[in-house]
Coordinates of C-alpha atoms in Angstrom, one line a residue:
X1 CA -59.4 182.0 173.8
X2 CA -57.1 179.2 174.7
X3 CA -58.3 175.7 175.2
X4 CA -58.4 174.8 179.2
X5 CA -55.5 172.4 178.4
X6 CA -53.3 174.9 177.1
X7 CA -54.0 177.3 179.9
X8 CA -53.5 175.4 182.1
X9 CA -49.7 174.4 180.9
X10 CA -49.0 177.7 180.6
X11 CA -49.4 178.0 184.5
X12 CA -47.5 174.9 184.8
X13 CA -44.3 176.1 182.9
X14 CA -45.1 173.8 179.9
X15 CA -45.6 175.9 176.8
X16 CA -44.9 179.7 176.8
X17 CA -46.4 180.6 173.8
X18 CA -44.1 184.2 174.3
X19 CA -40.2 184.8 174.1
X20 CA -38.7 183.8 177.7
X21 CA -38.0 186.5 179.7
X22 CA -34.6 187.7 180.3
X23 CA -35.2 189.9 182.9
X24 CA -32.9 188.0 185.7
X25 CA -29.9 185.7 185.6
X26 CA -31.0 181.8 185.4
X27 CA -28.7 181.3 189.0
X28 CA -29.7 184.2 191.0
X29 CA -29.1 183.3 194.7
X30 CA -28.6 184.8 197.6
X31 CA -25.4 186.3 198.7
X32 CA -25.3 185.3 201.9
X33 CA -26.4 181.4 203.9
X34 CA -29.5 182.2 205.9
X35 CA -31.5 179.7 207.9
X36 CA -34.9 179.4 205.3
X37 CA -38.1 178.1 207.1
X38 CA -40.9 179.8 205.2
X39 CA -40.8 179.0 201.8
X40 CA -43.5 180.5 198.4
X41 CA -43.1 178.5 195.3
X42 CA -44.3 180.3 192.5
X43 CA -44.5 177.5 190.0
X44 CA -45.3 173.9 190.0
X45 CA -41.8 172.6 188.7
X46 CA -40.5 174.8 191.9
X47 CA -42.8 172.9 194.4
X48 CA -41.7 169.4 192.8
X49 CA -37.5 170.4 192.7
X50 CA -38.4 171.3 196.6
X51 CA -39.1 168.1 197.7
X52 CA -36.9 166.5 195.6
X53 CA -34.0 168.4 197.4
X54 CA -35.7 167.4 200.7
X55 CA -37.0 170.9 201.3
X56 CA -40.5 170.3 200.6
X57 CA -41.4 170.8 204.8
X58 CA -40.5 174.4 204.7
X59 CA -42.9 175.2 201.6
X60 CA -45.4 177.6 203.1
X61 CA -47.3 178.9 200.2
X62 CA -47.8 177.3 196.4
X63 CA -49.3 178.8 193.1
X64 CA -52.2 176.7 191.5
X65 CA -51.4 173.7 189.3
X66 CA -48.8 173.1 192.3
X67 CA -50.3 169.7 193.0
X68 CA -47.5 167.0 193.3
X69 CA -46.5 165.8 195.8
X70 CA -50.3 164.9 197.0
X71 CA -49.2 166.7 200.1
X72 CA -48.7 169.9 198.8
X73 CA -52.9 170.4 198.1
X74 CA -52.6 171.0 202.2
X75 CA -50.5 174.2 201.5
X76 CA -52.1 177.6 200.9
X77 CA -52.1 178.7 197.6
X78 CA -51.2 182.4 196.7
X79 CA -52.7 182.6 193.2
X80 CA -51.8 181.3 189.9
X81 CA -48.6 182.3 187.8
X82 CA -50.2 184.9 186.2
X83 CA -52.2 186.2 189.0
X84 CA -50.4 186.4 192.1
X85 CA -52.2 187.2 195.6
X86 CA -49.5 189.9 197.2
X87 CA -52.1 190.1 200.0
X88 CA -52.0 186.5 200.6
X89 CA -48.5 186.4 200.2
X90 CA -48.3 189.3 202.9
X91 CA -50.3 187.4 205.2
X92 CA -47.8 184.2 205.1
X93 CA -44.8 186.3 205.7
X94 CA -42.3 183.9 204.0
X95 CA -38.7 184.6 204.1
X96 CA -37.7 183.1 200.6
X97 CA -40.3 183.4 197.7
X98 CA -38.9 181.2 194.3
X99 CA -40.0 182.7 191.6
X100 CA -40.7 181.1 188.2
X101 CA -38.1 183.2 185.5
X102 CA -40.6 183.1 182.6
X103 CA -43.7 182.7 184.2
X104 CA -44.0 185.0 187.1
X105 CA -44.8 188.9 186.2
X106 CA -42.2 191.2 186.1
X107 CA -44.6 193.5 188.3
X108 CA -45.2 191.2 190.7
X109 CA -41.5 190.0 191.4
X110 CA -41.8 194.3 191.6
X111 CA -44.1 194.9 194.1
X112 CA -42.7 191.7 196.3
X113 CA -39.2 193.7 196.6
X114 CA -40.6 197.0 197.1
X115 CA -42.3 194.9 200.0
X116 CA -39.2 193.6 201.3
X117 CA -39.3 190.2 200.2
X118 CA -36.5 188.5 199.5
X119 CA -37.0 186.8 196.4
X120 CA -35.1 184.6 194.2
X121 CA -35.7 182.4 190.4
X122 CA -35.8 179.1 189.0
X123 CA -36.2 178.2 185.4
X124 CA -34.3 174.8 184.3
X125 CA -34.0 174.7 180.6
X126 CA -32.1 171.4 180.0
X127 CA -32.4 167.9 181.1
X128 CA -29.1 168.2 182.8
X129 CA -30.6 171.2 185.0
X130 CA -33.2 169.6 186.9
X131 CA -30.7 167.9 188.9
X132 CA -28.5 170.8 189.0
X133 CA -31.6 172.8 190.8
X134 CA -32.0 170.2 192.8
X135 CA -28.5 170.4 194.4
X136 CA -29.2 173.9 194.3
X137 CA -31.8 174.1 196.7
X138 CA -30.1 171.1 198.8
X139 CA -27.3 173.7 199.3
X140 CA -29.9 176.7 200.1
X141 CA -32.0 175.0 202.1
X142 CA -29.8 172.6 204.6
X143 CA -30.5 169.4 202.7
X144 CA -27.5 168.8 200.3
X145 CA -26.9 165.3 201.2
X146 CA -30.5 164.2 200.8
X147 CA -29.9 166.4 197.3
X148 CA -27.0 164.7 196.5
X149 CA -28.7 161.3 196.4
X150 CA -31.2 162.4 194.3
X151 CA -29.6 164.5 191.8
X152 CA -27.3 161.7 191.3
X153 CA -29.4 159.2 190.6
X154 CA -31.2 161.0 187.9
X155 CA -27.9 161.9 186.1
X156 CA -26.7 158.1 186.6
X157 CA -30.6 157.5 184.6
X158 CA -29.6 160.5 181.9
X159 CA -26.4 159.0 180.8
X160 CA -27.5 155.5 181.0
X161 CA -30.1 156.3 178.5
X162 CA -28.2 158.8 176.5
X163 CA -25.1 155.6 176.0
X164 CA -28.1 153.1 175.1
X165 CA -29.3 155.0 172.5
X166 CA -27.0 157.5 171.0
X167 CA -26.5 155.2 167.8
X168 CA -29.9 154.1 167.6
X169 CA -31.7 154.3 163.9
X170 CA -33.5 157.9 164.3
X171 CA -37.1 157.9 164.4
X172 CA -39.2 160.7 162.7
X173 CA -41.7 162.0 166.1
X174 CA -44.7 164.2 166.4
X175 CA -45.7 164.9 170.0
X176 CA -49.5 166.6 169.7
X177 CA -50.4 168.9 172.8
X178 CA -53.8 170.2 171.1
X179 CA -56.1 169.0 168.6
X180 CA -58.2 171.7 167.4
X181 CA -56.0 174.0 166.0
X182 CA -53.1 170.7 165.9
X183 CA -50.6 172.4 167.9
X184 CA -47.3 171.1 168.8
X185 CA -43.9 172.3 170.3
X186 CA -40.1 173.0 168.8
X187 CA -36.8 171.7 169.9
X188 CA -36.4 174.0 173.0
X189 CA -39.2 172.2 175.1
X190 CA -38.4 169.1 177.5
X191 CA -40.4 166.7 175.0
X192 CA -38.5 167.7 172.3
X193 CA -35.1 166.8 173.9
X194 CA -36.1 164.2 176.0
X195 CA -37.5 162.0 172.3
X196 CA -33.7 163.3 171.3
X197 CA -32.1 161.6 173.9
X198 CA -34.3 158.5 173.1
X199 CA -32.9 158.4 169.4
X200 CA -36.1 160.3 168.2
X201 CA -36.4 163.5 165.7
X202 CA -38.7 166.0 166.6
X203 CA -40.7 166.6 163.1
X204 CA -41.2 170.3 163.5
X205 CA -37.9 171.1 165.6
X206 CA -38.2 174.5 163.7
X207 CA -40.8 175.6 165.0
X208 CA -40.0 179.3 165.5
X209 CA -42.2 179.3 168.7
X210 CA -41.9 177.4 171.7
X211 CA -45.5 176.2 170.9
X212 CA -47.3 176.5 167.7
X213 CA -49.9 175.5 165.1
X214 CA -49.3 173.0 162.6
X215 CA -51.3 171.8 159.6
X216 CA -52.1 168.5 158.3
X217 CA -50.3 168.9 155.1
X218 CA -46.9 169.5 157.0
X219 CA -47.5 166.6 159.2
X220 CA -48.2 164.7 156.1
X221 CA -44.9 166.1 154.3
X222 CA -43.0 165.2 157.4
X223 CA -44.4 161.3 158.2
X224 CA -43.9 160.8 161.5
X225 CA -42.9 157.4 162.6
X226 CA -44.2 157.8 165.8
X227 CA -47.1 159.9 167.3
X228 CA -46.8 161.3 171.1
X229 CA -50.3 162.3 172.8
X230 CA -49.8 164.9 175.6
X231 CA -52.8 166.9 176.2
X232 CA -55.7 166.0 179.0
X233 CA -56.1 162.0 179.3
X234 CA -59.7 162.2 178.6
X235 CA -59.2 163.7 175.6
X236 CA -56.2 161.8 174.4
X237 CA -58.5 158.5 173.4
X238 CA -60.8 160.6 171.3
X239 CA -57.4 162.0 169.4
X240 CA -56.2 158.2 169.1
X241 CA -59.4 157.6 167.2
X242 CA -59.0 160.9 164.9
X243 CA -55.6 159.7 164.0
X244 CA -56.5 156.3 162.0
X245 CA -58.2 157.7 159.0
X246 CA -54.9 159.2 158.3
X247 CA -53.5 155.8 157.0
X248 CA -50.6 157.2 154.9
X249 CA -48.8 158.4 158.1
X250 CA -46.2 155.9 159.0
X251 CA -47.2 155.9 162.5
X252 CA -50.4 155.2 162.0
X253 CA -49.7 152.2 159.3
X254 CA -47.5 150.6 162.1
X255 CA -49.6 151.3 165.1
X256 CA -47.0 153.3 166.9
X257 CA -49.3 156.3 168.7
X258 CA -48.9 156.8 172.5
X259 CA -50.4 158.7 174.9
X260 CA -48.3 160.7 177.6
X261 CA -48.8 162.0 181.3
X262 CA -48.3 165.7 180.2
X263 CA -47.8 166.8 183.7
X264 CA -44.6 164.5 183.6
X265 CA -43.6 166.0 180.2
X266 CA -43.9 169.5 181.0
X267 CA -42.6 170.6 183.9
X268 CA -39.2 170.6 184.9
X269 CA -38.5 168.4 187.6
X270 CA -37.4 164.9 188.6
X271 CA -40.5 162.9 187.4
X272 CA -40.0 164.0 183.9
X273 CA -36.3 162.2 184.1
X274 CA -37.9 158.9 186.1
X275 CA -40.6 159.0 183.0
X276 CA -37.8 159.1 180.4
X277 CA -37.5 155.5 180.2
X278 CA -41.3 154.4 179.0
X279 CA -41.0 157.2 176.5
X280 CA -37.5 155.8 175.2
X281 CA -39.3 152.3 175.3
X282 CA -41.9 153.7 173.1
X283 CA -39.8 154.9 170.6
X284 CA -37.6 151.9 170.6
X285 CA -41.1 150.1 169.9
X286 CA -41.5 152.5 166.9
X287 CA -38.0 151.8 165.5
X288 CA -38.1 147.8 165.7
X289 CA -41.9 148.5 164.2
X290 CA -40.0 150.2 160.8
X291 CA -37.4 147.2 160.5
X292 CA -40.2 145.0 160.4
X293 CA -41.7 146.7 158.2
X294 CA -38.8 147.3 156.1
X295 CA -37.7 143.8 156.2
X296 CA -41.2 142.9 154.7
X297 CA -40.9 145.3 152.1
X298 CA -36.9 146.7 151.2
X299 CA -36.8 150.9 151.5
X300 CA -39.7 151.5 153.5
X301 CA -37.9 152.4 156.8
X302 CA -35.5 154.7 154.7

């Protein structure tokens, strides 16, 4: 039985604890322009990248978990990911439904073709890709201008970041998304390469899963520098606490734990970009913690 958390973010395209699907081509589009004014998102990062590409008035239908903007609580819901409502969906009558690559059923993208439905997928795996999507659906949907704007803008933020830290001292980074088993996530999930583009290491990079369990001893092995909390806000003060009787761990010595929004973290969109700048803060706060350190006593930050 998963925790709530983790169930949750698995409806929210955070941590697929299965191999992504292949089933479809990442860029499948229509072949032809059509005018699109009834829109089903079938994933929250979907129903963000909408209004992002000034599309969000045509959404028509969302899956739970779809709840940013605040707006979007107003729309019907059709069901979760994993449990889509095809009656609901019938009722709406949408004539674009955006599908969710890894996260939608196979037999559900099925049934809405053999329906008639014209549907189509999203599934940004890469920083860079958010505001690729994003001019995506400007172009689809009759907003590429207001697109434009914002895709740039959260490339211009990318690189900026990217040039200020690419020669930055590395920092050794655990990002915990459950406490009880200690589960974390490898080097394919936007954590992991958004602490890269701050100048941080993810510890357990290898992970052969996108999400997995971890045990203290390797977390002990591996000494993180600095300790990420994603997971549920109220449970992330109770972890903070947990954390200090493990005074061996480098973050913990130096006081360099920090709790993140998850739903920022782990979904695809443009809020995970705007949020890169805290997180690269935070790490830049861990790495001017080790010279400190290290100036106090020669070889520590090594």
């Amino acid at each position: 039985m998963f925790p709530s958390f983790l169930m949750k973010t698995l409806f929210t395209g955070c941590l697929l604890l299965l191999q992504i699907q292949q089933a479809w081509s990442d860029n499948e589009t229509p072949t032809s322009r059509a005018d699109y004014q009834r829109i089903i998102s079938l994933s929250p990062h979907i129903t963000e990248l909408l209004f992002s590409a000034g599309a969000g008035d045509k959404l028509i239908g969302r899956v739970a978990f779809s709840d940013y903007p605040p707006q979007v609580t107003a729309i019907d819901t059709v069901g979760t990911a994993a449990a889509l409502s095809i009656e609901r969906v019938i009722q709406l009558q949408p004539d674009l439904i955006i599908a969710w690559q890894s996260g939608t059923r196979p037999q559900d993208v099925e049934r809405l073709n053999q329906l008639g439905f014209n549907v189509i997928f999203s599934e940004p795996r890469k920083l860079s890709e958010i505001p690729q999507e994003i001019r995506r659906f400007g172009t689809l949907f009759n907003s590429a201008g207001y697109a434009e704007t914002q895709a740039l803008k959260l490339e211009k933020l990318i690189e900026t970041l990217r040039q200020r830290y690419t020669s930055s001292l590395p920092v050794r980074a655990f990002y915990q998304i459950w406490n009880d088993p200690l589960m974390t996530v490898n080097q394919q999930q936007f954590i992991s390469q958004a602490m890269q583009l701050c100048g941080a290491r993810n510890i357990f990079a290898d992970l052969p899963l996108l999400a997995g369990e971890v045990n203290m001893e390797s977390i002990l092995q591996r000494d993180p520098q600095i300790i990420l909390l994603g997971g549920e806000e109220a449970m992330q003060k109770q972890w903070q606490q947990e954390w200090q009787k493990w005074h061996s761990l480098t973050a913990v010595k130096n006081q360099q734990i920090y709790t993140l929004n998850a739903d920022f973290f782990h979904r695809a969109t443009a809020r995970l970009i705007e949020a890169l700048p805290q997180l690269c803060e935070n790490i830049q706060q861990a790495r001017l913690s080790l010279k400190a350190a290290e100036e106090q006593t020669p070889g520590l930050g090594d």
